[in-house]
């Protein structure tokens, strides 16, 4: 057969094969999801990952669609994460779930995804609006930071109203507090700090800041800072306001090491070790996101994107893009308040 004719036939075959793959109404029997975590050793992310994996298994069993997960750890490097995304696309992933390392720098990921036509569900670290508006196949799942902070403040305000002596531990009419903050570039750190403190003040708790510092979400860093503060301000600290549970647990580690008692510690996340500390009375309270729902929405969004369907209607998206996971206050002895509705804003 002449070479030209052979090439023509080959092109026709390829075209037919391509049409076959995208034929409308044809149900895929498996989906491949590429997941990149900013750091797999982050407790909250780790908790979420385990639930997500369990949900994927459940989904397979209930729907008869194989869900193949390729989970990678970006180990805090945006370059590593960009290479992971490139690889996911070359392996033919149908959708990506990305927990960006640098939320201000998601553009390279978006460029690659748009070129390949692969939808992206970002989570936990919110890319800037300008990036999110670039394509209608970009989604974000997270927890509304302002709502979290208001709940964190409210738990102390309510306690102070009921039992002032449980908050103003030395009874001098002033509550001396220290602040443990997460990464500076993270949307959650600034907003959580601002609104938590504002809620405490507006709620009538007579707080006075002793000091504060950045501990990057990490237990060991929280612990080191707290130990310094305990020796610099002996007897002054009555309350530790932490942007997350891990740093709060670090503060508790320092309290135990220095045999200091009578300090209230509050966190955010409701991680497994956080809930344990709550149960054994070491943590006063936390604001816990509904992680079951968080992971379910993430999985169902990803699968529907992979199947070329629109996002599931039971989980309403703000502006067609954002899903805000509900959260609740958990306070010592697991006294619960009502859960917030799905849309935080
Ligand atoms: C926050 C969470 C932190 C940490 C961080 C990572 O929302 O509270 O514990 O996981 O995300 O981006």
CSV table of C-alpha atoms and ligand atoms in Angstrom, one decimal:
chain,number,residue,atom,x,y,z
A,1,UNK,CA,0.0,0.0,0.0
A,2,UNK,CA,1.4,3.5,-0.8
A,3,UNK,CA,2.8,5.3,2.2
A,4,UNK,CA,0.4,8.3,1.8
A,5,UNK,CA,-2.7,6.0,1.8
A,6,UNK,CA,-1.3,4.2,4.9
A,7,UNK,CA,-0.9,7.4,6.8
A,8,UNK,CA,-4.4,8.5,5.8
A,9,UNK,CA,-5.9,5.2,7.1
A,10,UNK,CA,-3.9,5.5,10.3
A,11,UNK,CA,-5.2,9.1,10.8
A,12,UNK,CA,-8.8,7.9,10.2
A,13,UNK,CA,-8.3,5.0,12.8
A,14,UNK,CA,-6.9,7.5,15.4
A,15,UNK,CA,-9.8,9.9,14.8
A,16,UNK,CA,-12.3,7.1,15.2
A,17,UNK,CA,-10.6,5.8,18.4
A,18,UNK,CA,-10.7,9.4,19.8
A,19,UNK,CA,-14.4,9.8,19.0
A,20,UNK,CA,-15.1,6.4,20.6
A,21,UNK,CA,-13.5,7.5,23.9
A,22,UNK,CA,-15.6,10.6,24.2
A,23,UNK,CA,-18.9,9.3,22.8
A,24,UNK,CA,-21.7,10.9,24.7
A,25,UNK,CA,-23.7,8.7,27.0
A,26,UNK,CA,-20.9,6.1,27.2
A,27,UNK,CA,-20.2,5.4,30.9
A,28,UNK,CA,-16.6,5.2,32.0
A,29,UNK,CA,-15.9,2.2,34.2
A,30,UNK,CA,-12.9,3.6,36.0
A,31,UNK,CA,-11.6,7.1,36.9
A,32,UNK,CA,-8.0,8.1,37.7
A,33,UNK,CA,-7.5,10.9,40.3
A,34,UNK,CA,-4.1,12.6,40.8
A,35,UNK,CA,-3.8,14.0,44.3
A,36,UNK,CA,-0.9,16.2,45.4
A,37,UNK,CA,-0.6,17.1,49.1
A,38,UNK,CA,1.4,20.2,50.2
A,39,UNK,CA,2.8,18.1,53.0
A,40,UNK,CA,1.7,14.6,53.8
A,41,UNK,CA,3.0,14.9,57.4
A,42,UNK,CA,0.6,17.6,58.2
A,43,UNK,CA,-1.9,16.1,60.8
A,44,UNK,CA,-5.0,17.7,59.4
A,45,UNK,CA,-4.2,16.9,55.8
A,46,UNK,CA,-3.2,13.4,56.9
A,47,UNK,CA,-6.6,12.9,58.6
A,48,UNK,CA,-8.4,14.2,55.5
A,49,UNK,CA,-6.4,11.9,53.2
A,50,UNK,CA,-7.4,8.7,55.2
A,51,UNK,CA,-11.0,9.6,55.1
A,52,UNK,CA,-10.8,10.4,51.4
A,53,UNK,CA,-9.3,7.0,50.7
A,54,UNK,CA,-12.0,5.3,52.6
A,55,UNK,CA,-14.7,7.2,50.7
A,56,UNK,CA,-13.1,6.3,47.4
A,57,UNK,CA,-13.4,2.6,48.4
A,58,UNK,CA,-17.0,3.1,49.5
A,59,UNK,CA,-17.8,4.8,46.2
A,60,UNK,CA,-16.3,2.0,44.2
A,61,UNK,CA,-18.4,-0.6,46.0
A,62,UNK,CA,-21.6,1.4,45.7
A,63,UNK,CA,-21.3,2.6,42.1
A,64,UNK,CA,-19.3,-0.1,40.4
A,65,UNK,CA,-16.8,2.5,39.1
A,66,UNK,CA,-13.2,1.8,39.8
A,67,UNK,CA,-11.5,4.8,41.5
A,68,UNK,CA,-7.8,4.8,41.0
A,69,UNK,CA,-6.0,7.2,43.3
A,70,UNK,CA,-2.4,8.4,42.7
A,71,UNK,CA,-1.5,10.3,45.9
A,72,UNK,CA,1.8,12.2,46.1
A,73,UNK,CA,3.5,14.3,48.7
A,74,UNK,CA,4.9,17.6,47.5
A,75,UNK,CA,7.0,18.0,50.7
A,76,UNK,CA,6.5,21.7,50.8
A,77,UNK,CA,8.0,22.4,47.4
A,78,UNK,CA,6.0,24.1,44.6
A,79,UNK,CA,8.4,22.8,42.0
A,80,UNK,CA,7.9,19.3,43.1
A,81,UNK,CA,4.2,19.7,43.0
A,82,UNK,CA,4.3,21.2,39.5
A,83,UNK,CA,6.3,18.1,38.3
A,84,UNK,CA,3.7,15.8,40.0
A,85,UNK,CA,0.9,17.6,38.1
A,86,UNK,CA,2.8,17.2,34.8
A,87,UNK,CA,3.2,13.5,35.5
A,88,UNK,CA,-0.5,13.1,36.5
A,89,UNK,CA,-1.5,14.6,33.2
A,90,UNK,CA,1.0,12.4,31.2
A,91,UNK,CA,-0.4,9.3,33.0
A,92,UNK,CA,-3.9,10.3,31.8
A,93,UNK,CA,-5.5,11.3,35.1
A,94,UNK,CA,-9.1,12.4,34.5
A,95,UNK,CA,-9.1,15.0,37.3
A,96,UNK,CA,-6.7,16.5,39.8
A,97,UNK,CA,-7.2,17.2,43.5
A,98,UNK,CA,-4.5,19.7,44.5
A,99,UNK,CA,-3.6,21.0,48.0
A,100,UNK,CA,-1.3,23.8,46.7
A,101,UNK,CA,2.0,24.4,48.3
A,102,UNK,CA,2.0,28.1,47.5
A,103,UNK,CA,-1.6,29.2,47.1
A,104,UNK,CA,-0.4,32.4,45.4
A,105,UNK,CA,1.4,30.5,42.8
A,106,UNK,CA,-1.2,28.0,41.3
A,107,UNK,CA,-0.9,29.4,37.8
A,108,UNK,CA,1.6,26.8,36.5
A,109,UNK,CA,-0.8,24.0,37.6
A,110,UNK,CA,-3.8,25.8,36.1
A,111,UNK,CA,-1.9,26.3,32.8
A,112,UNK,CA,-1.0,22.6,32.5
A,113,UNK,CA,-4.6,21.5,33.5
A,114,UNK,CA,-6.2,23.9,31.0
A,115,UNK,CA,-4.0,22.9,28.2
A,116,UNK,CA,-4.7,19.2,28.8
A,117,UNK,CA,-8.4,19.8,29.6
A,118,UNK,CA,-8.2,18.2,33.0
A,119,UNK,CA,-10.4,19.7,35.7
A,120,UNK,CA,-8.9,20.6,39.1
A,121,UNK,CA,-10.4,20.5,42.6
A,122,UNK,CA,-8.2,22.5,44.8
A,123,UNK,CA,-8.6,22.1,48.6
A,124,UNK,CA,-7.5,23.5,52.0
A,125,UNK,CA,-5.1,26.2,50.6
A,126,UNK,CA,-7.2,28.6,48.6
A,127,UNK,CA,-5.7,29.9,45.3
A,128,UNK,CA,-6.2,33.6,44.7
A,129,UNK,CA,-9.5,34.6,43.0
A,130,UNK,CA,-7.8,35.8,39.9
A,131,UNK,CA,-6.4,32.2,39.3
A,132,UNK,CA,-9.7,30.6,40.2
A,133,UNK,CA,-11.5,32.7,37.7
A,134,UNK,CA,-9.4,31.6,34.8
A,135,UNK,CA,-11.4,28.5,33.9
A,136,UNK,CA,-14.8,27.1,34.7
A,137,UNK,CA,-13.3,23.6,35.5
A,138,UNK,CA,-11.5,24.9,38.7
A,139,UNK,CA,-13.1,24.2,42.1
A,140,UNK,CA,-12.2,24.8,45.7
A,141,UNK,CA,-13.2,22.9,48.8
A,142,UNK,CA,-12.3,24.3,52.2
A,143,UNK,CA,-13.5,25.7,55.5
A,144,UNK,CA,-14.4,29.4,55.9
A,145,UNK,CA,-11.6,30.9,58.0
A,146,UNK,CA,-13.7,33.8,59.3
A,147,UNK,CA,-16.5,31.5,60.5
A,148,UNK,CA,-13.9,29.2,62.1
A,149,UNK,CA,-12.4,32.1,64.0
A,150,UNK,CA,-15.7,33.5,65.2
A,151,UNK,CA,-16.6,30.0,66.5
A,152,UNK,CA,-13.2,29.8,68.3
A,153,UNK,CA,-13.7,33.1,70.0
A,154,UNK,CA,-17.4,32.4,70.8
A,155,UNK,CA,-16.5,29.2,72.7
A,156,UNK,CA,-14.5,31.3,75.2
A,157,UNK,CA,-17.0,34.2,75.3
A,158,UNK,CA,-19.8,31.7,76.2
A,159,UNK,CA,-17.7,30.1,78.8
A,160,UNK,CA,-16.7,33.5,80.3
A,161,UNK,CA,-20.3,34.5,80.5
A,162,UNK,CA,-21.3,31.3,82.3
A,163,UNK,CA,-18.2,31.0,84.5
A,164,UNK,CA,-15.8,33.9,84.4
A,165,UNK,CA,-13.4,32.1,86.8
A,166,UNK,CA,-12.9,29.3,84.3
A,167,UNK,CA,-11.3,31.9,81.9
A,168,UNK,CA,-9.9,34.6,84.2
A,169,UNK,CA,-7.9,31.9,86.0
A,170,UNK,CA,-6.1,34.2,88.5
A,171,UNK,CA,-9.1,36.3,89.1
A,172,UNK,CA,-7.4,39.7,88.4
A,173,UNK,CA,-10.1,40.9,85.9
A,174,UNK,CA,-7.7,40.5,82.9
A,175,UNK,CA,-7.2,37.4,80.8
A,176,UNK,CA,-3.5,37.2,79.7
A,177,UNK,CA,-3.3,35.4,76.4
A,178,UNK,CA,-0.6,34.2,73.9
A,179,UNK,CA,-1.2,33.5,70.2
A,180,UNK,CA,0.2,30.7,68.1
A,181,UNK,CA,-0.1,31.4,64.4
A,182,UNK,CA,0.2,29.2,61.3
A,183,UNK,CA,2.1,30.0,58.1
A,184,UNK,CA,2.1,33.7,57.2
A,185,UNK,CA,1.1,33.1,53.6
A,186,UNK,CA,-1.9,30.9,54.4
A,187,UNK,CA,-5.4,32.5,54.2
A,188,UNK,CA,-6.4,30.7,57.4
A,189,UNK,CA,-3.7,32.2,59.7
A,190,UNK,CA,-4.4,35.9,59.3
A,191,UNK,CA,-8.2,35.6,59.2
A,192,UNK,CA,-8.3,33.2,62.1
A,193,UNK,CA,-6.1,35.4,64.3
A,194,UNK,CA,-8.0,38.6,63.5
A,195,UNK,CA,-11.5,37.3,63.9
A,196,UNK,CA,-10.8,35.1,66.9
A,197,UNK,CA,-9.4,38.0,68.9
A,198,UNK,CA,-12.0,40.4,67.7
A,199,UNK,CA,-14.8,38.0,68.8
A,200,UNK,CA,-13.2,37.7,72.2
A,201,UNK,CA,-13.0,41.5,72.6
A,202,UNK,CA,-16.5,42.1,71.2
A,203,UNK,CA,-17.9,39.4,73.4
A,204,UNK,CA,-16.7,41.2,76.5
A,205,UNK,CA,-13.8,39.0,77.6
A,206,UNK,CA,-11.2,41.3,79.1
A,207,UNK,CA,-8.2,40.0,77.2
A,208,UNK,CA,-4.7,41.3,77.1
A,209,UNK,CA,-2.1,40.0,74.7
A,210,UNK,CA,1.1,38.9,76.3
A,211,UNK,CA,2.9,37.8,73.2
A,212,UNK,CA,2.5,35.7,70.1
A,213,UNK,CA,4.5,34.0,67.3
A,214,UNK,CA,4.5,32.0,64.1
A,215,UNK,CA,4.7,28.2,64.5
A,216,UNK,CA,3.8,27.2,61.0
A,217,UNK,CA,1.0,24.7,62.1
A,218,UNK,CA,3.7,22.5,63.7
A,219,UNK,CA,3.5,20.9,67.1
A,220,UNK,CA,7.2,21.1,67.8
A,221,UNK,CA,7.4,24.8,66.9
A,222,UNK,CA,4.4,25.5,69.0
A,223,UNK,CA,6.0,23.7,71.9
A,224,UNK,CA,9.3,25.5,71.6
A,225,UNK,CA,7.6,29.0,71.5
A,226,UNK,CA,5.4,28.1,74.5
A,227,UNK,CA,8.3,27.0,76.5
A,228,UNK,CA,10.1,30.3,75.9
A,229,UNK,CA,7.0,32.3,76.8
A,230,UNK,CA,6.4,30.3,80.0
A,231,UNK,CA,9.9,31.2,81.2
A,232,UNK,CA,9.7,34.8,80.0
A,233,UNK,CA,6.3,35.5,81.5
A,234,UNK,CA,5.9,33.2,84.5
A,235,UNK,CA,2.4,33.0,86.0
A,236,UNK,CA,1.0,35.5,83.4
A,237,UNK,CA,-0.4,33.2,80.7
A,238,UNK,CA,-4.0,32.1,81.2
A,239,UNK,CA,-5.1,31.4,77.7
A,240,UNK,CA,-3.4,30.0,74.5
A,241,UNK,CA,-5.2,30.8,71.3
A,242,UNK,CA,-3.9,28.6,68.6
A,243,UNK,CA,-4.6,28.7,64.9
A,244,UNK,CA,-4.7,24.9,64.8
A,245,UNK,CA,-4.8,21.8,67.0
A,246,UNK,CA,-1.2,20.7,66.4
A,247,UNK,CA,0.3,23.9,67.7
A,248,UNK,CA,-2.1,23.8,70.6
A,249,UNK,CA,-0.9,20.3,71.4
A,250,UNK,CA,2.7,21.7,71.2
A,251,UNK,CA,1.7,24.3,73.8
A,252,UNK,CA,0.3,21.5,76.0
A,253,UNK,CA,3.5,19.6,75.6
A,254,UNK,CA,5.4,22.6,77.0
A,255,UNK,CA,2.9,23.0,79.8
A,256,UNK,CA,3.5,19.3,80.8
A,257,UNK,CA,7.3,19.6,80.5
A,258,UNK,CA,7.4,22.6,82.7
A,259,UNK,CA,4.8,21.2,85.0
A,260,UNK,CA,2.6,24.3,84.6
A,261,UNK,CA,-1.1,23.9,85.2
A,262,UNK,CA,-4.1,26.2,85.0
A,263,UNK,CA,-3.7,27.4,81.4
A,264,UNK,CA,-6.5,27.1,78.9
A,265,UNK,CA,-5.6,26.0,75.4
A,266,UNK,CA,-7.9,26.3,72.4
A,267,UNK,CA,-7.3,25.0,68.9
A,268,UNK,CA,-8.9,24.4,65.5
A,269,UNK,CA,-9.3,21.4,63.2
A,270,UNK,CA,-10.6,18.6,65.5
A,271,UNK,CA,-7.8,16.3,64.4
A,272,UNK,CA,-7.5,12.8,65.9
A,273,UNK,CA,-4.8,13.8,68.5
A,274,UNK,CA,-6.7,17.1,69.1
A,275,UNK,CA,-9.9,15.2,69.9
A,276,UNK,CA,-7.9,12.8,72.2
A,277,UNK,CA,-6.5,15.8,74.1
A,278,UNK,CA,-10.0,17.2,74.4
A,279,UNK,CA,-11.3,14.0,75.8
A,280,UNK,CA,-8.6,13.7,78.4
A,281,UNK,CA,-9.1,17.3,79.4
A,282,UNK,CA,-5.9,18.8,78.2
A,283,UNK,CA,-7.4,20.9,75.4
A,284,UNK,CA,-10.2,23.3,76.4
A,285,UNK,CA,-11.8,23.3,73.0
A,286,UNK,CA,-11.5,23.2,69.3
A,287,UNK,CA,-13.5,24.1,66.2
A,288,UNK,CA,-13.9,20.9,64.1
A,289,UNK,CA,-14.6,20.9,60.4
A,290,UNK,CA,-16.9,18.0,59.3
A,291,UNK,CA,-14.1,16.0,57.7
A,292,UNK,CA,-16.4,13.2,56.6
A,293,UNK,CA,-18.3,15.6,54.5
A,294,UNK,CA,-15.2,17.5,53.4
A,295,UNK,CA,-13.8,14.3,52.0
A,296,UNK,CA,-17.1,13.1,50.5
A,297,UNK,CA,-17.6,16.3,48.6
A,298,UNK,CA,-14.1,16.2,47.4
A,299,UNK,CA,-14.4,12.7,46.1
A,300,UNK,CA,-17.8,13.2,44.5
A,301,UNK,CA,-16.8,16.5,42.9
A,302,UNK,CA,-13.7,14.8,41.5
A,303,UNK,CA,-15.5,11.8,40.2
A,304,UNK,CA,-18.2,13.8,38.5
A,305,UNK,CA,-15.6,16.0,36.9
A,306,UNK,CA,-13.8,12.9,35.8
A,307,UNK,CA,-17.0,11.5,34.3
A,308,UNK,CA,-17.6,14.8,32.5
A,309,UNK,CA,-20.7,15.5,34.6
A,310,UNK,CA,-21.6,18.7,36.4
A,311,UNK,CA,-20.9,18.8,40.2
A,312,UNK,CA,-23.3,17.0,42.5
A,313,UNK,CA,-26.3,19.1,43.2
A,314,UNK,CA,-26.6,18.1,46.9
A,315,UNK,CA,-23.5,20.0,47.7
A,316,UNK,CA,-24.3,23.6,46.6
A,317,UNK,CA,-21.3,25.6,45.3
A,318,UNK,CA,-20.9,29.3,46.0
A,319,UNK,CA,-20.4,31.1,42.7
A,320,UNK,CA,-20.4,27.7,41.0
A,321,UNK,CA,-16.9,27.1,42.3
A,322,UNK,CA,-16.5,27.1,46.1
A,323,UNK,CA,-17.7,24.5,48.7
A,324,UNK,CA,-17.5,25.6,52.4
A,325,UNK,CA,-17.5,22.7,54.8
A,326,UNK,CA,-19.6,23.0,57.9
A,327,UNK,CA,-17.9,23.0,61.3
A,328,UNK,CA,-18.8,22.9,65.0
A,329,UNK,CA,-17.5,23.9,68.4
A,330,UNK,CA,-16.3,21.1,70.6
A,331,UNK,CA,-15.5,22.1,74.1
A,332,UNK,CA,-14.1,20.1,77.1
A,333,UNK,CA,-16.3,17.1,77.9
A,334,UNK,CA,-17.4,17.3,74.3
A,335,UNK,CA,-20.2,19.7,75.0
A,336,UNK,CA,-21.4,20.5,71.4
A,337,UNK,CA,-23.1,23.4,69.9
A,338,UNK,CA,-25.1,23.3,66.7
A,339,UNK,CA,-23.3,22.6,63.4
A,340,UNK,CA,-23.1,25.4,60.9
A,341,UNK,CA,-24.9,25.1,57.6
A,342,UNK,CA,-22.9,23.9,54.6
A,343,UNK,CA,-22.3,27.3,53.2
A,344,UNK,CA,-20.1,29.2,55.7
A,345,UNK,CA,-20.3,32.6,54.1
B,1,LIG,C1,-5.3,24.6,58.0
B,1,LIG,C2,-5.3,23.6,59.2
B,1,LIG,C3,-3.9,23.4,59.6
B,1,LIG,C4,-3.0,22.9,58.5
B,1,LIG,C5,-3.1,23.9,57.3
B,1,LIG,C6,-2.4,23.3,56.1
B,1,LIG,O1,-6.6,24.8,57.5
B,1,LIG,O2,-6.0,24.2,60.2
B,1,LIG,O3,-3.8,22.5,60.7
B,1,LIG,O4,-3.4,21.7,58.1
B,1,LIG,O5,-4.5,24.0,56.9
B,1,LIG,O6,-2.7,24.1,54.9
